[in-house]
Amino acid sequence: MVLNCHVNETALVLPKNVTVSAVFVFGDSIVDPGNNNNLPTIAKGNFLPYGRDFKDGPTGRFSNGRVPSDLIAEEFGVKGLVPAYLDPKTQLQDLLTGVSFASGAAGYDPLTAKTANVIPMSGQLELFKECIKKIKGGVGEERAATIISEAIYIVCTGSNDISNTYFSTPFRRPHYDINGYAEFNARYANQFLQDLYGLGARRIGLLGLPPIGCVPSQRTIGGGKNRDCYEAENQLAIAYNAKLSGVIDSLKAVYTLPDTKLIFLDIYYPLLSLIQNPAKYGFEVATKGCCGTGLIEASIFCNPTSIPLSCPDASKYVFWDGYHPSEKAYKILVPIIINTHLNEFF
């Protein structure tokens, strides 16, 4: 019942004497609000029908409405929208309460971003360094240090490593089995988190991977004639999550100061619950997306020509397109995940 009913627009209650100054976000299209808009890449969502249920229309968010970075910032009482750092309209005031550096189609594996011509995780860190300089220049070293230390940091990537790199290109599979590839990427995740910590981040939530084999496009690609879940991809996601959770545990043993909070946030089973029990959460369709045929379209393939085929009401669908959940799904998932781990952040 808690899972089913917690769909609200209000921020959660933080512990006494706790302040969240900002929310900074790194990752892929799940939390990219438009950083890819001006990049020479096909991984974009700044055109209709993306954003059709969003007050500002298409912004580059890969959704019909808001995305998890927005909802997480709202849950922590910071703000309702986390803008893209690279948005020309982003101002100093936006930086002070957090921005997203995420880039659709990125991953821990450097090859993933390189193949898609998007911003790698290392590049997102460089943008964060630039952001810190702007904050220091705007409000001074002391206030900047407080903002950085009291912020929440969300890292959400890895799915593209599985679907776009490991299973769709010939570059990694000949050299790594499932566990080997998960370990390979866990090393990059470990280094990313250490570098982020080195820049002053202290409250870091690392989102695990979803059941990527059960998203509509992957069902179509690898699920056979019945479009079952692509189980090989799910097996890699589970192995990946075990390694990422292990990374968090190992870093906790190293970074032991009381103000350091490192949290692994499981998304795999909460999303799987929505997919397997859609009616319980108020959905009617869980195996197809709303956009176009719902079988495969995502990014530039979910475009204005998809509009006539698209569903009239995305709130009935777990997925907006062939790869990304709908805003309603995110509104159910984000409170579940944050509430489950709230005390670990403080």
XYZ file of C-alpha atoms in Angstrom:
346
model
C 0.000 0.000 0.000
C 2.844 2.389 0.759
C 4.336 1.783 -2.674
C 0.983 2.249 -4.344
C -0.149 5.375 -2.562
C 2.954 7.498 -2.181
C 2.472 9.697 -5.231
C 2.558 13.267 -4.028
C 3.794 16.747 -4.800
C 5.156 17.564 -1.325
C 8.685 17.375 -0.015
C 9.530 14.816 2.633
C 10.327 15.840 6.186
C 14.071 16.086 6.782
C 15.670 15.359 10.156
C 16.003 18.333 12.518
C 18.972 20.663 11.982
C 19.583 19.179 8.500
C 19.995 21.376 5.445
C 20.128 20.341 1.805
C 21.644 23.256 -0.059
C 21.507 21.879 -3.582
C 21.127 18.780 -5.753
C 23.869 18.051 -8.297
C 23.306 15.257 -10.794
C 25.539 13.134 -13.033
C 24.671 10.355 -15.436
C 22.694 9.555 -18.566
C 19.332 10.269 -20.230
C 17.306 9.314 -17.150
C 18.544 12.519 -15.477
C 19.607 14.658 -18.473
C 17.379 17.767 -18.665
C 18.934 19.003 -21.915
C 22.737 18.950 -21.811
C 22.763 17.083 -25.133
C 20.663 19.670 -26.965
C 23.576 21.348 -28.719
C 25.822 18.313 -29.093
C 26.276 16.579 -32.487
C 24.563 13.392 -31.294
C 21.364 11.479 -32.037
C 20.749 11.134 -28.283
C 18.362 14.063 -27.929
C 14.855 14.733 -26.702
C 14.336 18.460 -27.325
C 11.420 18.048 -29.730
C 7.840 16.837 -29.581
C 6.365 14.544 -28.457
C 9.006 14.737 -25.676
C 7.875 17.214 -23.070
C 4.254 17.190 -24.213
C 3.063 17.054 -20.563
C 5.761 19.452 -19.316
C 4.894 23.089 -18.650
C 7.797 24.348 -20.798
C 7.300 21.837 -23.617
C 10.323 19.921 -24.968
C 13.490 20.850 -23.039
C 15.760 17.895 -23.761
C 14.301 15.762 -20.973
C 13.786 12.209 -22.235
C 10.244 12.029 -20.886
C 6.732 13.298 -21.383
C 7.259 15.432 -18.272
C 9.713 15.751 -15.418
C 12.585 13.333 -14.815
C 14.025 11.829 -11.598
C 16.541 14.633 -11.004
C 13.640 17.118 -10.797
C 11.612 14.891 -8.502
C 14.568 14.111 -6.228
C 15.275 17.828 -5.779
C 11.610 18.352 -4.967
C 11.610 15.492 -2.450
C 14.535 17.103 -0.623
C 12.739 20.464 -0.614
C 15.285 22.220 -2.834
C 13.343 23.038 -6.020
C 10.995 21.472 -8.536
C 13.278 21.506 -11.572
C 17.004 20.828 -11.911
C 18.230 22.627 -15.045
C 20.889 21.471 -17.452
C 24.266 22.994 -16.665
C 24.837 23.620 -20.378
C 21.485 25.336 -20.904
C 22.313 28.904 -22.055
C 19.548 30.179 -19.747
C 21.146 28.672 -16.619
C 22.242 31.453 -14.254
C 24.388 31.682 -11.096
C 21.246 31.414 -8.951
C 20.518 28.053 -10.574
C 24.022 26.802 -9.818
C 23.639 27.627 -6.122
C 20.779 25.145 -5.727
C 22.064 22.515 -8.145
C 22.193 21.574 -11.798
C 22.487 18.406 -13.824
C 25.624 17.548 -15.776
C 24.114 14.316 -17.101
C 24.363 13.463 -20.763
C 21.970 11.084 -22.506
C 23.675 7.880 -23.783
C 26.632 8.191 -21.377
C 27.890 5.332 -19.215
C 30.688 4.270 -16.892
C 32.472 2.593 -19.812
C 34.271 5.464 -21.631
C 33.499 3.758 -24.940
C 29.763 4.209 -24.364
C 29.868 8.019 -24.440
C 32.506 8.066 -27.160
C 30.378 5.921 -29.475
C 27.345 8.177 -28.960
C 29.383 11.406 -29.101
C 28.111 12.637 -25.737
C 29.690 13.833 -22.478
C 31.539 11.047 -20.632
C 31.411 10.779 -16.859
C 34.927 12.236 -16.679
C 33.739 15.183 -18.771
C 30.787 15.700 -16.444
C 33.243 15.998 -13.556
C 35.162 18.636 -15.510
C 31.930 20.594 -15.929
C 31.337 20.312 -12.192
C 34.810 21.745 -11.522
C 33.909 24.664 -13.793
C 30.620 25.049 -11.918
C 32.416 25.172 -8.562
C 34.639 27.991 -9.846
C 31.555 29.945 -10.920
C 29.928 29.420 -7.514
C 33.091 30.545 -5.701
C 33.336 33.571 -7.974
C 29.716 34.465 -7.294
C 29.350 33.947 -3.547
C 32.874 33.527 -2.180
C 34.917 30.568 -0.961
C 33.200 30.128 2.402
C 29.601 30.033 1.192
C 30.621 27.911 -1.784
C 32.193 25.351 0.546
C 28.973 25.168 2.573
C 26.845 24.710 -0.553
C 29.118 21.940 -1.872
C 29.298 20.061 1.441
C 25.561 20.286 2.221
C 24.391 19.291 -1.262
C 22.972 15.945 -2.324
C 24.768 14.272 -5.245
C 22.984 11.791 -7.468
C 24.831 9.505 -9.893
C 22.658 7.574 -12.370
C 24.211 5.721 -15.290
C 25.198 2.277 -16.591
C 22.201 1.124 -18.654
C 23.757 2.260 -21.918
C 26.881 0.235 -21.144
C 24.664 -2.842 -21.249
C 22.242 -2.116 -24.081
C 24.375 0.062 -26.361
C 27.925 -1.157 -25.750
C 28.062 -4.714 -24.417
C 25.191 -6.252 -26.363
C 25.115 -4.018 -29.459
C 28.767 -3.588 -30.406
C 31.585 -6.120 -30.883
C 34.128 -4.275 -28.735
C 33.633 -5.616 -25.201
C 31.932 -9.013 -25.307
C 34.905 -10.909 -26.801
C 37.037 -9.733 -23.866
C 34.629 -9.805 -20.902
C 31.966 -12.169 -19.655
C 29.059 -10.676 -17.698
C 30.878 -10.594 -14.357
C 34.065 -9.346 -15.964
C 32.297 -6.449 -17.673
C 30.473 -5.537 -14.467
C 33.816 -5.507 -12.645
C 35.404 -3.460 -15.462
C 32.784 -0.738 -15.078
C 32.745 -0.893 -11.285
C 36.357 0.271 -11.370
C 35.304 3.351 -13.346
C 32.442 3.952 -10.923
C 34.851 3.680 -8.006
C 37.203 6.246 -9.528
C 34.324 8.587 -10.377
C 33.056 8.532 -6.792
C 36.540 9.113 -5.405
C 37.020 12.072 -7.739
C 33.604 13.464 -6.791
C 34.503 13.115 -3.113
C 37.767 14.902 -3.823
C 35.791 17.876 -5.154
C 33.897 18.178 -1.868
C 30.849 15.938 -2.327
C 29.827 14.282 0.941
C 26.243 13.032 0.477
C 26.280 10.796 -2.576
C 23.467 8.542 -3.787
C 24.495 6.027 -6.438
C 21.534 4.666 -8.371
C 21.824 1.079 -9.481
C 20.712 -0.226 -12.848
C 17.107 -1.014 -13.744
C 15.877 -4.302 -15.266
C 17.047 -2.945 -18.608
C 16.045 -6.131 -20.432
C 12.391 -5.419 -19.600
C 12.163 -1.948 -21.156
C 10.102 -1.972 -24.379
C 12.918 -1.573 -26.914
C 15.015 -4.302 -25.346
C 12.031 -6.670 -25.276
C 11.673 -6.026 -29.002
C 15.377 -6.541 -29.676
C 16.090 -9.566 -27.509
C 12.820 -10.942 -26.141
C 11.829 -13.194 -29.022
C 8.450 -13.321 -30.746
C 6.590 -12.887 -27.440
C 8.705 -9.847 -26.504
C 9.635 -11.320 -23.137
C 12.290 -9.580 -21.037
C 15.787 -9.811 -22.535
C 17.150 -11.928 -19.702
C 20.843 -11.711 -20.636
C 20.669 -7.937 -20.184
C 18.908 -8.319 -16.850
C 21.573 -10.762 -15.686
C 24.251 -8.199 -16.490
C 22.266 -5.475 -14.697
C 22.055 -7.661 -11.577
C 25.800 -8.392 -11.740
C 26.474 -4.674 -12.286
C 24.384 -3.758 -9.228
C 26.223 -6.253 -7.056
C 29.544 -4.687 -8.078
C 28.298 -1.107 -7.610
C 26.909 -1.936 -4.186
C 30.312 -3.425 -3.363
C 32.008 -0.223 -4.490
C 29.861 1.775 -2.066
C 30.690 -0.630 0.768
C 34.421 -0.452 0.079
C 34.433 3.353 -0.071
C 32.477 3.566 3.192
C 35.348 1.723 4.829
C 37.779 4.360 3.526
C 35.766 7.569 3.921
C 34.686 7.249 7.550
C 34.157 10.875 8.604
C 30.681 11.436 10.102
C 29.636 13.902 7.381
C 30.310 11.396 4.591
C 27.251 9.495 3.374
C 27.554 7.019 0.498
C 24.341 5.225 -0.429
C 23.512 2.575 -3.019
C 19.970 3.173 -4.283
C 18.282 0.108 -5.752
C 15.970 0.838 -8.683
C 15.935 -2.675 -10.140
C 13.243 -4.228 -7.979
C 10.990 -1.169 -7.533
C 10.774 -0.718 -11.328
C 10.366 -4.454 -11.868
C 7.386 -4.330 -9.512
C 5.725 -1.679 -11.690
C 6.392 -3.751 -14.809
C 5.105 -6.991 -13.323
C 2.124 -5.495 -11.468
C 1.060 -2.453 -13.512
C -2.578 -2.416 -12.365
C -1.499 -2.212 -8.723
C 0.062 1.173 -9.478
C -2.669 2.471 -11.762
C -1.090 1.559 -15.095
C -2.653 -0.273 -18.016
C 0.415 -0.930 -20.216
C 3.875 -2.060 -19.102
C 5.462 -3.706 -22.153
C 5.127 -0.872 -24.675
C 5.944 2.812 -24.546
C 3.459 5.598 -25.198
C 5.468 7.198 -28.016
C 4.759 5.910 -31.526
C 4.314 2.148 -31.759
C 5.858 1.864 -28.305
C 7.959 -1.065 -29.449
C 11.327 0.511 -30.222
C 11.235 4.305 -30.591
C 13.462 6.435 -28.362
C 15.501 9.599 -28.793
C 15.412 10.875 -32.409
C 13.156 7.981 -33.393
C 10.483 9.305 -31.040
C 9.832 12.497 -32.973
C 6.995 14.590 -34.452
C 6.178 11.842 -36.964
C 5.449 9.580 -33.959
C 2.667 11.825 -32.659
C -0.263 10.292 -34.603
C 0.610 6.811 -33.304
C 1.316 7.885 -29.720
C -1.017 7.068 -26.850
C -3.358 9.859 -25.720
C -2.632 9.433 -21.991
C 0.933 8.646 -20.899
C -0.171 8.195 -17.276
C -1.568 4.794 -18.254
C 1.880 3.641 -19.366
C 4.877 2.618 -17.260
C 7.113 3.714 -20.149
C 7.034 6.916 -22.132
C 9.137 5.666 -25.039
C 11.017 2.488 -25.875
C 13.640 3.141 -23.215
C 12.491 5.678 -20.624
C 9.733 5.481 -17.992
C 6.859 7.947 -17.972
C 6.642 10.876 -15.575
C 3.960 9.027 -13.599
C 6.274 6.036 -13.151
C 9.024 8.339 -11.908
C 6.589 10.012 -9.490
C 5.923 6.612 -7.946
C 9.516 5.366 -7.966
C 11.391 8.403 -6.648
C 9.554 8.709 -3.291
C 9.886 4.949 -2.745
C 13.650 5.059 -3.308
C 14.331 8.263 -1.367
C 12.152 7.315 1.600
C 13.760 3.892 1.818
C 17.190 5.485 2.196
C 16.389 8.904 3.705
C 18.140 8.336 7.038
C 21.300 7.158 5.257
C 21.751 10.614 3.684
C 22.130 12.386 7.052
